[in-house]
Coordinates of C-alpha atoms and ligand atoms in Angstrom, one line a residue:
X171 CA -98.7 34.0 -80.4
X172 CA -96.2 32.4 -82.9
X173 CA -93.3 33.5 -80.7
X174 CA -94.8 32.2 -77.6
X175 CA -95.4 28.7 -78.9
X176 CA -91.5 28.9 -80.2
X177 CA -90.4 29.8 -76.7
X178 CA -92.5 27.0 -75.0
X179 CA -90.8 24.9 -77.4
X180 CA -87.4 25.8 -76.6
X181 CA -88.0 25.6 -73.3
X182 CA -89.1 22.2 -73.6
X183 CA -86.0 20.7 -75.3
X184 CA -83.8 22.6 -72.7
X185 CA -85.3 20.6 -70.1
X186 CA -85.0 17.9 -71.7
X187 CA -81.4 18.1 -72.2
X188 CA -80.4 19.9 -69.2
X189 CA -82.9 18.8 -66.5
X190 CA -83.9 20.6 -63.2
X191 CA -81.8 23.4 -64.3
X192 CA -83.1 25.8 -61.1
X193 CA -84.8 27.4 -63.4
X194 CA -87.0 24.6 -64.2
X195 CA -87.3 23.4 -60.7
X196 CA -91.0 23.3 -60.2
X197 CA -92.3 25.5 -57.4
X198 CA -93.1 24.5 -53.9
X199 CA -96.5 25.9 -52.0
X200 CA -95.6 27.2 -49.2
X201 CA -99.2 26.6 -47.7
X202 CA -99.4 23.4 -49.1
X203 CA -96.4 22.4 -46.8
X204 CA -98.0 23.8 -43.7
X205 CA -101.7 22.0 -44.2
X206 CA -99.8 18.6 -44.6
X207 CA -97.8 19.9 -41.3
X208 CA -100.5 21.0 -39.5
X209 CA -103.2 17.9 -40.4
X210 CA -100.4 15.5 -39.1
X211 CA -99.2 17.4 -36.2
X212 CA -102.9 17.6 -35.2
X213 CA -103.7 16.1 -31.9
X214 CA -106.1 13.5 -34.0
X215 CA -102.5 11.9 -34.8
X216 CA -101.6 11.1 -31.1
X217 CA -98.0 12.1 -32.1
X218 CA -97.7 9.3 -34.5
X219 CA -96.3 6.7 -32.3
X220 CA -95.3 3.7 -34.4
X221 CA -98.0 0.6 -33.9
X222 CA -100.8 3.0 -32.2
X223 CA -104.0 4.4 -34.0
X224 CA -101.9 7.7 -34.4
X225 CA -99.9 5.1 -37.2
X226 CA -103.2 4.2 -38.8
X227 CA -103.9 7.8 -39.5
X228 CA -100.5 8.6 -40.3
X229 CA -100.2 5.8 -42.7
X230 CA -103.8 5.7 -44.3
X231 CA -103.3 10.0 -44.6
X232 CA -100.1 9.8 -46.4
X233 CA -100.9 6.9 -48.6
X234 CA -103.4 9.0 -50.0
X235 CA -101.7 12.0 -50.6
X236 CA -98.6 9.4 -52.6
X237 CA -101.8 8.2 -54.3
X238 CA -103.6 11.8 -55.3
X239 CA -99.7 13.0 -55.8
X240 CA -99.9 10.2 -58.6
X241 CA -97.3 7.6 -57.3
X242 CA -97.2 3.8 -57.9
X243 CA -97.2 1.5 -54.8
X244 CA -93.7 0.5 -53.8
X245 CA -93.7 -1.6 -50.8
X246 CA -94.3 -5.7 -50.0
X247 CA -94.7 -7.5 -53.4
X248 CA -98.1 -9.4 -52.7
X249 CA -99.5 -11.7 -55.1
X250 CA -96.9 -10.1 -57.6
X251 CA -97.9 -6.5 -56.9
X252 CA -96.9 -3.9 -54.9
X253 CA -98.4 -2.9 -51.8
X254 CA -97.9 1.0 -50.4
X255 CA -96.2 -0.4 -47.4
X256 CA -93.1 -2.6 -46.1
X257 CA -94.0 -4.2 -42.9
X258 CA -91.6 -3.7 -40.2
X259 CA -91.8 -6.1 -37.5
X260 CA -90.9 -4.7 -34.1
X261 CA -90.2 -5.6 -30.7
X262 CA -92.1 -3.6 -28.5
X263 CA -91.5 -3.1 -24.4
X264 CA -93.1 -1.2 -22.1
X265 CA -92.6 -1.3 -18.1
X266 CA -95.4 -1.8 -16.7
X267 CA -96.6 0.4 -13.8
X268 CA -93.8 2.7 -12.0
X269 CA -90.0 0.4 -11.6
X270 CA -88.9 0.1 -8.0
X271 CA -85.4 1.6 -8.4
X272 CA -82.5 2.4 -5.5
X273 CA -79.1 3.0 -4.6
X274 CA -77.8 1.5 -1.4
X275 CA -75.4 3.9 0.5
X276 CA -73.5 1.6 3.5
X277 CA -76.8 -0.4 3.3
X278 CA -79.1 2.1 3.8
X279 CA -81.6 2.3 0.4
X280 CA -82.0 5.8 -1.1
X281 CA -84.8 5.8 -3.6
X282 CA -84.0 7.0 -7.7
X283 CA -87.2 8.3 -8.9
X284 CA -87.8 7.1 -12.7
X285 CA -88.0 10.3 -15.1
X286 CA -86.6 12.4 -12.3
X287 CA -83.1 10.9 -11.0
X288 CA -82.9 8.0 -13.7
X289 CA -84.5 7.0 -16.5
X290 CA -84.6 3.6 -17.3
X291 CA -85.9 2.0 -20.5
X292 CA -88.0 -1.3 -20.6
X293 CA -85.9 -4.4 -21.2
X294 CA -85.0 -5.3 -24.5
X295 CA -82.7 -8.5 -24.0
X296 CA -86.2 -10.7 -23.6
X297 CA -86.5 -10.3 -19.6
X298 CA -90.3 -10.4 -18.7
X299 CA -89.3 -9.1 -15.7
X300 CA -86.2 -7.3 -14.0
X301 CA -85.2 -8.3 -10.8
X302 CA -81.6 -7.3 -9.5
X303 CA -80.6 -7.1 -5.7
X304 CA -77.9 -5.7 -4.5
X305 CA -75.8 -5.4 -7.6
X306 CA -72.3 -3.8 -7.6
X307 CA -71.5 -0.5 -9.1
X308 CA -68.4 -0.2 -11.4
X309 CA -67.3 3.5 -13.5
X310 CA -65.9 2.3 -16.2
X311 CA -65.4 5.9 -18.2
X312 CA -66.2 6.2 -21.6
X313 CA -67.2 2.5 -21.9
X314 CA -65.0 2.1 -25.2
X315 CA -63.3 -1.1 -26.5
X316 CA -61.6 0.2 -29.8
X317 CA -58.9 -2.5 -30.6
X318 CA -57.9 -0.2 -34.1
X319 CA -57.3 3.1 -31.6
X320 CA -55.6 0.5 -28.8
X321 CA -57.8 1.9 -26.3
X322 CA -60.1 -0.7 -23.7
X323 CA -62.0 0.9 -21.1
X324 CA -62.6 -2.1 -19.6
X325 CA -59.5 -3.7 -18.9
X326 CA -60.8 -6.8 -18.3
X327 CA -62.8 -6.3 -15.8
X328 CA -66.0 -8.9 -14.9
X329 CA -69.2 -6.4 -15.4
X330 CA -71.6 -10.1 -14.7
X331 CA -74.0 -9.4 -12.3
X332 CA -72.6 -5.6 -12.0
X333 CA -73.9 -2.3 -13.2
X334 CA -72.0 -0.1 -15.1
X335 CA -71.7 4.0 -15.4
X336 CA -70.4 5.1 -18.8
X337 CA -70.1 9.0 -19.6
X338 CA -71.4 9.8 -23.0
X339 CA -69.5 11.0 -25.9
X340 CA -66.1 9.8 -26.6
X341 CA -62.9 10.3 -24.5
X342 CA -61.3 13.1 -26.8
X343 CA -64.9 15.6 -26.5
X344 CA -63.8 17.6 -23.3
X345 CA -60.1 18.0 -24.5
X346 CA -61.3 18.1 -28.7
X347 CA -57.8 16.4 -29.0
X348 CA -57.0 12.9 -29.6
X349 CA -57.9 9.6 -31.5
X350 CA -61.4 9.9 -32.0
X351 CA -61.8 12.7 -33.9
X352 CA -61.4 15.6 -31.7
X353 CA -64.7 17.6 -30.9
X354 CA -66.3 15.5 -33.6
X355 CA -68.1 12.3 -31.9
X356 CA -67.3 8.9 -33.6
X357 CA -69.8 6.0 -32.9
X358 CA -68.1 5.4 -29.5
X359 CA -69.5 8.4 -28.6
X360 CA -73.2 7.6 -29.4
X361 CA -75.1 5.8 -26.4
X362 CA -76.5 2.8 -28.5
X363 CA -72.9 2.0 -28.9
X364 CA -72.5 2.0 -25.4
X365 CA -75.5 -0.4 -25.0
X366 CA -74.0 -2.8 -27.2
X367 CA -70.7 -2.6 -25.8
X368 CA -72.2 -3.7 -22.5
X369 CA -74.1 -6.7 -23.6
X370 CA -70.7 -7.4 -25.4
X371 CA -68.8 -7.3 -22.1
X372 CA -71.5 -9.3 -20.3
X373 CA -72.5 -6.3 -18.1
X374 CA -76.0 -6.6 -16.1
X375 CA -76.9 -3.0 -16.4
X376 CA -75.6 -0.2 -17.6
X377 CA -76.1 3.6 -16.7
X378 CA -75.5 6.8 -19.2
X379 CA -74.2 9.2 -17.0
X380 CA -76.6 12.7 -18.8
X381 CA -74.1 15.8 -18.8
X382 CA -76.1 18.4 -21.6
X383 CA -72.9 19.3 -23.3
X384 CA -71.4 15.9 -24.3
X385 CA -75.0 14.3 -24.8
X386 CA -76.2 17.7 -27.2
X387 CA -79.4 17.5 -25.5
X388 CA -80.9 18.1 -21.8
X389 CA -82.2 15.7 -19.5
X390 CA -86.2 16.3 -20.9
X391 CA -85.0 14.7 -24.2
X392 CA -83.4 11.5 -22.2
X393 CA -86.0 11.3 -19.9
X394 CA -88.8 11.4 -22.9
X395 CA -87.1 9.3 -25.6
X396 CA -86.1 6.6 -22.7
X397 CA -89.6 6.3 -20.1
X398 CA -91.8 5.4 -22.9
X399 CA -92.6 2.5 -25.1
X400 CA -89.6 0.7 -26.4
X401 CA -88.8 -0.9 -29.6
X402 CA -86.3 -2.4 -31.2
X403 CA -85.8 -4.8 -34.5
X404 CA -87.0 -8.5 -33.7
X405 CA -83.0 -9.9 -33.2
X406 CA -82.8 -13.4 -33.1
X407 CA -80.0 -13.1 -29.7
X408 CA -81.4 -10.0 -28.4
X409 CA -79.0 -10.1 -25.4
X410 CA -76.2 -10.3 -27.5
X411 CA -77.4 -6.8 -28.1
X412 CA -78.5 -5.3 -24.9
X413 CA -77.9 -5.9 -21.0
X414 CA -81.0 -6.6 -19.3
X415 CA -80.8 -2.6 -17.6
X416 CA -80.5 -0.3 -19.6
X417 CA -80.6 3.8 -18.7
X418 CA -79.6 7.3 -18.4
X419 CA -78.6 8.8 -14.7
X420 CA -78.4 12.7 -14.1
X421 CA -74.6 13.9 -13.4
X422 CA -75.2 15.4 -10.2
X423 CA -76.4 12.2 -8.7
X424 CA -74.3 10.3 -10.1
X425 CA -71.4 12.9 -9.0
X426 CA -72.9 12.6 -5.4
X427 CA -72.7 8.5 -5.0
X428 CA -69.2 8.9 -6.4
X429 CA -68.8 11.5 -3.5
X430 CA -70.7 8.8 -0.7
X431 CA -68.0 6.4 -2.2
X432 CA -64.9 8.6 -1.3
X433 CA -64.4 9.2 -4.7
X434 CA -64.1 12.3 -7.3
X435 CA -66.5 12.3 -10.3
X436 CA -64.8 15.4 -12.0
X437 CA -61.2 13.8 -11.5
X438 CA -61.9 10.4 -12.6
X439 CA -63.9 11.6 -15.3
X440 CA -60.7 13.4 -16.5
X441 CA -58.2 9.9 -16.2
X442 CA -61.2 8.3 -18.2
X443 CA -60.0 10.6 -21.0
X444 CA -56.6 8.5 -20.7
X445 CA -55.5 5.1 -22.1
X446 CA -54.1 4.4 -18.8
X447 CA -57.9 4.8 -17.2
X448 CA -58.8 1.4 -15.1
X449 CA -62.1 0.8 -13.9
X450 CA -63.3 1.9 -10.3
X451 CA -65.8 0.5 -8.1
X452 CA -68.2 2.5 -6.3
X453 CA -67.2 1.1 -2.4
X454 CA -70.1 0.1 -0.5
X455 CA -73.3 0.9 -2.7
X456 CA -75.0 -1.5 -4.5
X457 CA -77.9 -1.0 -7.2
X458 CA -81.3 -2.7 -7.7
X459 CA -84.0 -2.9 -9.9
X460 CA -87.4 -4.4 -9.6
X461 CA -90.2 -4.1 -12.5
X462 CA -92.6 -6.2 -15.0
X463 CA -91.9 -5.6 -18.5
X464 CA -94.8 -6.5 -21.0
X465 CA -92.8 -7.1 -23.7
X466 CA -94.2 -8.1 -27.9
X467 CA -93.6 -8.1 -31.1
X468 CA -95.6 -5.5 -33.4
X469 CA -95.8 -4.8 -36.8
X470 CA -95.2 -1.1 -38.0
X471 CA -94.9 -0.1 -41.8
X472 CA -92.9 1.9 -44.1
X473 CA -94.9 3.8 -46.3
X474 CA -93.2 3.3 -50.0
X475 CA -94.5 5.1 -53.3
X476 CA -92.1 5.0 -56.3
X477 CA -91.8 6.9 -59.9
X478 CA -91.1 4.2 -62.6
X479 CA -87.8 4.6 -64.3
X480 CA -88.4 5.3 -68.1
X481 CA -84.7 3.8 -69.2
X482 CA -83.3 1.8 -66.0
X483 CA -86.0 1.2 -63.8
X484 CA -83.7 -0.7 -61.9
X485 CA -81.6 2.0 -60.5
X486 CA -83.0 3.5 -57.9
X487 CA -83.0 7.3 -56.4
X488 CA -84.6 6.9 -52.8
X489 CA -85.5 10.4 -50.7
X490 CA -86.7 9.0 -47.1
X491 CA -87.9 11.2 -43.7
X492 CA -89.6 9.5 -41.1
X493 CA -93.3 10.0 -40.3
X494 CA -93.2 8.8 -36.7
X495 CA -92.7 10.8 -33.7
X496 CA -92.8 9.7 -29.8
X497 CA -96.9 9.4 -29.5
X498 CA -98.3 9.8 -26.3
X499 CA -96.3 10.3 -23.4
X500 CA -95.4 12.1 -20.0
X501 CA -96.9 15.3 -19.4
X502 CA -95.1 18.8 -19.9
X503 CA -95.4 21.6 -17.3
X504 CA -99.0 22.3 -19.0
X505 CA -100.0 18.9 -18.7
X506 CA -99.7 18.3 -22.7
X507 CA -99.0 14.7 -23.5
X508 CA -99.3 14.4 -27.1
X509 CA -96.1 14.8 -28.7
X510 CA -96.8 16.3 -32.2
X511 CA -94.4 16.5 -33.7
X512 CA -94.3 19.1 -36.3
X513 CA -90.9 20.0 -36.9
X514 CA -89.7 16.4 -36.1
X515 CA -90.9 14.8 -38.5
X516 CA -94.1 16.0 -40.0
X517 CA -91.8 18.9 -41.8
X518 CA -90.0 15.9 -43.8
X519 CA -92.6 14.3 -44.3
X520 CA -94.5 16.8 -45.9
X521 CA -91.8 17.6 -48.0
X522 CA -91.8 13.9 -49.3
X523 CA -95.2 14.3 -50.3
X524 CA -94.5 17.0 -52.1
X525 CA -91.6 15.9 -53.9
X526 CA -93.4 13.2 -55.0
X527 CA -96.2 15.3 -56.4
X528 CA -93.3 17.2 -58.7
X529 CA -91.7 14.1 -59.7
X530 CA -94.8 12.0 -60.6
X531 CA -95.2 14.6 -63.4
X532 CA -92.2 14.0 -64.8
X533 CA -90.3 10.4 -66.7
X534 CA -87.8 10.1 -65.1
X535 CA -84.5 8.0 -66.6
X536 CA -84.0 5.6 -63.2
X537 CA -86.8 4.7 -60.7
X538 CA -87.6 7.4 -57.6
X539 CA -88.4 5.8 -54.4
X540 CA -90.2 7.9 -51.9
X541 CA -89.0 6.6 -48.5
X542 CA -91.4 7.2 -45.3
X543 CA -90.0 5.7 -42.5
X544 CA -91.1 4.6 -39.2
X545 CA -89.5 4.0 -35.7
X546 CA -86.9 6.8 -36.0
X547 CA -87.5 8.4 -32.7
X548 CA -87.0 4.2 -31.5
X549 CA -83.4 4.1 -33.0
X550 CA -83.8 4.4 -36.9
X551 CA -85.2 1.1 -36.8
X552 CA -87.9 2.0 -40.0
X553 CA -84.7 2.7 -42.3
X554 CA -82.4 -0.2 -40.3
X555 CA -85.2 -2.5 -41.1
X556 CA -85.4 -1.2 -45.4
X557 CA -81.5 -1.6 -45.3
X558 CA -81.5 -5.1 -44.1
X559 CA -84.4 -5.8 -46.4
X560 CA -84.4 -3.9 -49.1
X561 CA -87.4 -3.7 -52.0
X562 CA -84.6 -2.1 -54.6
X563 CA -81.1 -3.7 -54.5
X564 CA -78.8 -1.4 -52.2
X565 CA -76.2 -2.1 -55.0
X566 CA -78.2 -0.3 -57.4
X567 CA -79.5 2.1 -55.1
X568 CA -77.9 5.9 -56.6
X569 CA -78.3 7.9 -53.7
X570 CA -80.7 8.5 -50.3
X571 CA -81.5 12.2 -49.5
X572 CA -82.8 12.2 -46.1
X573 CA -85.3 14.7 -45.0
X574 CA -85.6 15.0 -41.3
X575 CA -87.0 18.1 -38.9
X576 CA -86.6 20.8 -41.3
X577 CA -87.2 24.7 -40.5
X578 CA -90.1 25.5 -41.0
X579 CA -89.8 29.4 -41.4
X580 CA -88.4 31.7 -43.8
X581 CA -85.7 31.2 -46.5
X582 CA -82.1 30.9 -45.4
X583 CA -78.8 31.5 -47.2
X584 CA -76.8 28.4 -46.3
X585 CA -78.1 24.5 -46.2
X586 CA -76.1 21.8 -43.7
X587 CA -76.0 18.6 -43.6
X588 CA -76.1 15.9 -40.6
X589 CA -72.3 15.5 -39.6
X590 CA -69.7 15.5 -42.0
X591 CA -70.5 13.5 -44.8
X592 CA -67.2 12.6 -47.3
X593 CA -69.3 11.7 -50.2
X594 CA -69.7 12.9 -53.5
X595 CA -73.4 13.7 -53.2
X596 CA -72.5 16.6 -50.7
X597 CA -70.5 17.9 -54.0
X598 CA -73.7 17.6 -56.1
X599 CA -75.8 19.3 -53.7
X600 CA -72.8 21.9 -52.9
X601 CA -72.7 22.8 -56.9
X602 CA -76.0 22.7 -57.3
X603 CA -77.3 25.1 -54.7
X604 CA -75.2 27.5 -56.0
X605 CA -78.1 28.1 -58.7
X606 CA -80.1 29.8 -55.8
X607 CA -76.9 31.3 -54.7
X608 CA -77.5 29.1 -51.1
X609 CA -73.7 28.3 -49.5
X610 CA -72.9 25.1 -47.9
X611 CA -72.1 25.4 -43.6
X612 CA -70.6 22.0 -42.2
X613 CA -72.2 20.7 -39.3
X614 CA -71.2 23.1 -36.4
X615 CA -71.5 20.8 -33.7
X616 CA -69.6 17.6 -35.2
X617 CA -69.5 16.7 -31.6
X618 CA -73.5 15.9 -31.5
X619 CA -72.8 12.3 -33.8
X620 CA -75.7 13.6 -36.1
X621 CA -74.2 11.9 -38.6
X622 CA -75.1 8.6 -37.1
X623 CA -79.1 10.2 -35.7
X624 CA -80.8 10.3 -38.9
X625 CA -82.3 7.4 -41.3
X626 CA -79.7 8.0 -43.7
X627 CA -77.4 6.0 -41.3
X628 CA -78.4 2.5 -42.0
X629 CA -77.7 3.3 -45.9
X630 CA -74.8 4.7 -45.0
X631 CA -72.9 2.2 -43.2
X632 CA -74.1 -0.4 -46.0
X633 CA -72.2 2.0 -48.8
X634 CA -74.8 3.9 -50.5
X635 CA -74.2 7.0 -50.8
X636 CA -76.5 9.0 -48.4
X637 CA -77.1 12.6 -46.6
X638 CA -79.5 13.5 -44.3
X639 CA -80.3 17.2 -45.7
X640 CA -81.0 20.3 -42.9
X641 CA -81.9 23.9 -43.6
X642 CA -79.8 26.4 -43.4
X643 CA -79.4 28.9 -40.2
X644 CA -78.2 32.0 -42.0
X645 CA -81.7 33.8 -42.3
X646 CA -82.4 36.1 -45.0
X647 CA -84.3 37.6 -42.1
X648 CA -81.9 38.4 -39.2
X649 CA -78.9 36.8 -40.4
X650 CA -76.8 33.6 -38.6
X651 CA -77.7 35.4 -35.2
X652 CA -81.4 34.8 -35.7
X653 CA -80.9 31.6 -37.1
X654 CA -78.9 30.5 -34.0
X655 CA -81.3 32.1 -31.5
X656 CA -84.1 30.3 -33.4
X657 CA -81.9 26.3 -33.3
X658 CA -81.2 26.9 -29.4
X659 CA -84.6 27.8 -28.2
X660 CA -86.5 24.7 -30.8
X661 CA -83.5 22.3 -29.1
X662 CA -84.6 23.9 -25.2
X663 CA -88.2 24.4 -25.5
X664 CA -89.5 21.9 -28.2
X665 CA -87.4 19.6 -29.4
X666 CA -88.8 16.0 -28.1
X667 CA -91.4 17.7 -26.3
X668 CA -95.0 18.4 -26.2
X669 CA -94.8 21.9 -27.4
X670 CA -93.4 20.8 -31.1
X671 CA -96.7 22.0 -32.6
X672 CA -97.8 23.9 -35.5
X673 CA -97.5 26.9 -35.6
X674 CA -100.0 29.7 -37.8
X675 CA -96.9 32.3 -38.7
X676 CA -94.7 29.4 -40.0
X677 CA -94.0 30.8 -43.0
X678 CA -93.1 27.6 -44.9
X679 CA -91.0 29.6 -47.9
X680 CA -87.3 28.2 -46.6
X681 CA -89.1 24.8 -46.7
X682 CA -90.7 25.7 -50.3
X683 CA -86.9 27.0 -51.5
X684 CA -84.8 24.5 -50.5
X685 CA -87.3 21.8 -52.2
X686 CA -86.5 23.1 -55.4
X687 CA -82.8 22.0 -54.4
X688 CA -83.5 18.7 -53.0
X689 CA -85.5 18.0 -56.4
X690 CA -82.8 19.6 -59.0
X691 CA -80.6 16.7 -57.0
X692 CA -82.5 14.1 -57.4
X693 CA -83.8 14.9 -60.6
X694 CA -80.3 15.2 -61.9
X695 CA -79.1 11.9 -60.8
X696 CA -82.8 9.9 -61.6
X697 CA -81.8 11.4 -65.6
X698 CA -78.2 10.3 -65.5
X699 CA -75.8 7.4 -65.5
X700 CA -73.6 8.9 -62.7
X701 CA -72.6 7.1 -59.1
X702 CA -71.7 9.0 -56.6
X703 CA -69.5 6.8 -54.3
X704 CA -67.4 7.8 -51.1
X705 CA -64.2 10.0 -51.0
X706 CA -61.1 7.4 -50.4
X707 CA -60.9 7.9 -46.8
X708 CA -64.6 7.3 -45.7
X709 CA -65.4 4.4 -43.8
X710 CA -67.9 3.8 -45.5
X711 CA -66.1 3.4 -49.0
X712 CA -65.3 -0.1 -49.0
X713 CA -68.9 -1.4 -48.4
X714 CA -69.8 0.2 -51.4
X715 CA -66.8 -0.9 -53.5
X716 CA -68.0 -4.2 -52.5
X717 CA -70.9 -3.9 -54.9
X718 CA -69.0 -2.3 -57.9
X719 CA -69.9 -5.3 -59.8
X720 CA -73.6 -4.5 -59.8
X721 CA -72.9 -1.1 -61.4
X722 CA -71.1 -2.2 -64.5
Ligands
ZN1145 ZN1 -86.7 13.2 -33.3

């Protein structure tokens, strides 16, 4: 007996010197992880579409678990106390009944068919109602105005009153050679960009062309994420933010009115790849637009739980994932409208409850923030809206590890991360798995701009140092080849759709593994005086020099 009491006492002041050594990383229940799963990936939860009953359940359910996990509210101060939530006004805009859209061809009208041809998203710019005639058509390639990389799209050319066509990605993706980053996508690449870039250059409309490759996804992901409600952060000049139209167009239709126009869609798509690229006109068709859009502003809400700090309560370790998902919407092949899903996000947010369980047990040197974010599937607009509002100064703010649509299975022997991150905290996590022998694999398709998909984003591009965390695909079971087979048919047959439901044989344990990681991260930094900052040549360095002072 006298030797076991010595041995819990050695063990004791071990952890306390050397916390979250991996063998003191507390275990994970595997089962645990797939109730919390399965309650909010239940169709009770209406797919936990932000500012819908499915939110009331989603938020009342996981501020219990933060409370019974034994967290302190860390959300609005009211009357000097914290509340459990951060309210996130939104703008919300729906189109209401089916949009009247066409192409005229030499003035004869050729209906698009929303969710089927096009898919266009409810006005965001403050229209009430959309209402263009006639409107000319203008390619003008990858849409990219980047000064810094002398390269304009646009050549000055008068998009007012005009519709645009934009490709997706940026112009080096096909080649994987030139000045923005090769195969790897920069922000010109992402469609939001190419939104904004509209509104900038006064354009009425503009139209994503979908191709599967560049985009990373297939036309069910555009024509769910883009048909449904829309939301964006109340802006005080929305249209300085987004043309009135705003869509996606399939590439074979688009490839056909480039053919009715006497023109080439594969060929000019290749001379958009150039500087020398000048925008074309599609000859003798015209676009127009006609639908009511019931548009207001809603309140969401962050769900926010913290761990006091025992020495500097004031620095703050955040871990985020995002409990919303895209709610009810249209119908698969089975009729199934509820979009559950239970990979995306329920997975990270089931692990947030559980960290939060481990570390509530624990005293922690600096403050532990647990994170759970709505809007994600709207354009990270819960995280956008923390990061321009923060409860805990950014300054001060050590690191966010992002949680978001984690595999559910069995344990792998890799973990990745969401694009390439150049920051130190990929070096803590890379050293630190090494305790449960797990190997780091960079993002494999840097092309995809997952760098900028994930909640992690807003912190990043403020200068905290932040990575969005993803399991691994080298299975223990089957190796990288099952791991692959397993990512392409999710992406194909669940990803964004109806059929991201629960499944009974998830087995839960890769989940359960890599948690002990995620916590010997966090739990490291919470007990130390480190700052992980940015490597030299990441854009994102100089926002968080910026701040040094706040550090000292
Ligand atoms: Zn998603």
């Amino acid at each position: 007996m006298k030797i076991l009491a010595a041995s819990v006492l050695s063990v004791s002041i071990a952890m306390a010197l050397q916390p979250a050594r991996a063998a003191d990383a507390p275990t994970f229940d595997p089962k645990r992880l797939s109730d919390i799963v399965k309650t909010l990936a239940s169709d009770e939860f209406e797919g936990r579409g932000p500012a819908t009953a499915g939110e009331t359940k989603t938020v009342d359910y996981v501020i219990a678990q933060m409370k019974a996990a034994g967290l302190q509210p860390g959300g609005d101060l009211k009357d000097g106390k914290r509340e459990w939530t951060q309210a996130v006004p939104l703008l919300r805009a729906e189109i209401t009944g089916t949009p009247t859209l066409s192409v005229s061809i030499d003035g004869k009208p050729q209906a698009l068919t929303q969710g089927e041809q096009i898919a266009v998203r409810a006005a965001m710019d403050g229209s009430k109602s959309v209402a263009i005639k006639d409107a000319p058509i203008v390619f003008v390639g990858y849409g990219v105005k980047a000064p810094e990389r002398n390269w304009d799209d646009f050549k000055g050319v008068d998009l007012k009153g005009k519709i645009a066509l934009v490709l997706i990605n940026d112009p080096d993706f096909e080649t994987g050679q030139g000045d923005f980053g090769g195969k790897a996508m920069t922000y010109y690449g992402r469609w939001t960009y190419k939104f904004e870039e509209a509104a900038r250059q006064g354009a009425t409309g503009l139209l994503v062309i979908h191709e599967t490759a560049p985009a990373s996804y297939g036309w069910a992901t555009v024509k769910n994420s883009n048909t449904n409600t829309m939301f964006d952060i109340v802006r005080e000049h929305p249209a300085a933010s987004h043309p009135q139209l705003e869509g996606w167009i399939q590439r074979d239709t688009t490839a056909d009115l480039f053919k009715r126009a006497g023109l080439d869609f594969e060929a000019l798509k290749k001379q958009a790849q150039t500087r020398d690229f000048k925008p074309v006109e599609l000859k003798g068709e015209t676009f127009s637009a006609n639908y009511a859009v019931d548009a207001k502003v809603i309140t969401s809400r962050n769900v926010v739980g913290r761990v006091d700090g025992s020495k500097r309560p004031d620095e703050t370790v955040i871990y985020s994932a995002h409990w919303d998902h895209l709610g009810v919407g249209q119908p698969d092949a089975k009729g199934d409208r509820i979009y559950n899903g239970a990979v995306d996000n329920a997975t990270g947010t089931a692990a947030l409850i559980e960290l939060a369980g481990a570390f509530a047990k624990t005293k922690p040197e600096r403050s532990i923030v647990f994170l759970n974010v709505t809007a994600e599937e709207k354009g990270l607009l819960g995280s956008e809206y923390y990061a321009s509002k923060p409860l805990y100064p950014l300054g001060k703010t050590v690191a966010v590890l992002n949680m978001d649509a984690l595999d559910p299975g069995g344990p792998s022997r890799d973990f990745n991360t969401s694009g390439s991150a150049k920051v130190d905290l990929l070096d803590e996590l890379v050293t630190t798995a090494k305790q449960w022998n797990l190997t780091y694999t960079p993002d494999s398709m840097p092309e995809a701009g997952f760098f900028f998909r994930s909640d992690h984003f807003p912190f990043a591009k403020r200068g905290v140092p932040a990575i969005s965390f993803g399991s691994g695909e080298d299975l223990v079971d089957g190796g990288v080849a099952a791991g692959k087979k397993a990512q392409e048919a999710y992406t194909a047959n669940r990803y964004h759709q109806p059929a991201d439901q629960w499944e009974a044989d998830w087995a839960f344990t890769g989940m359960a593994r890599d948690l002990q990681l995620l916590y010997a991260v966090g739990s490291n930094l919470a007990n130390s005086d480190r700052w992980p900052n940015w490597s030299a040549d990441s854009e994102f360095r100089a926002a968080r020099d910026a701040t040094a002072a706040d550090r000292k």
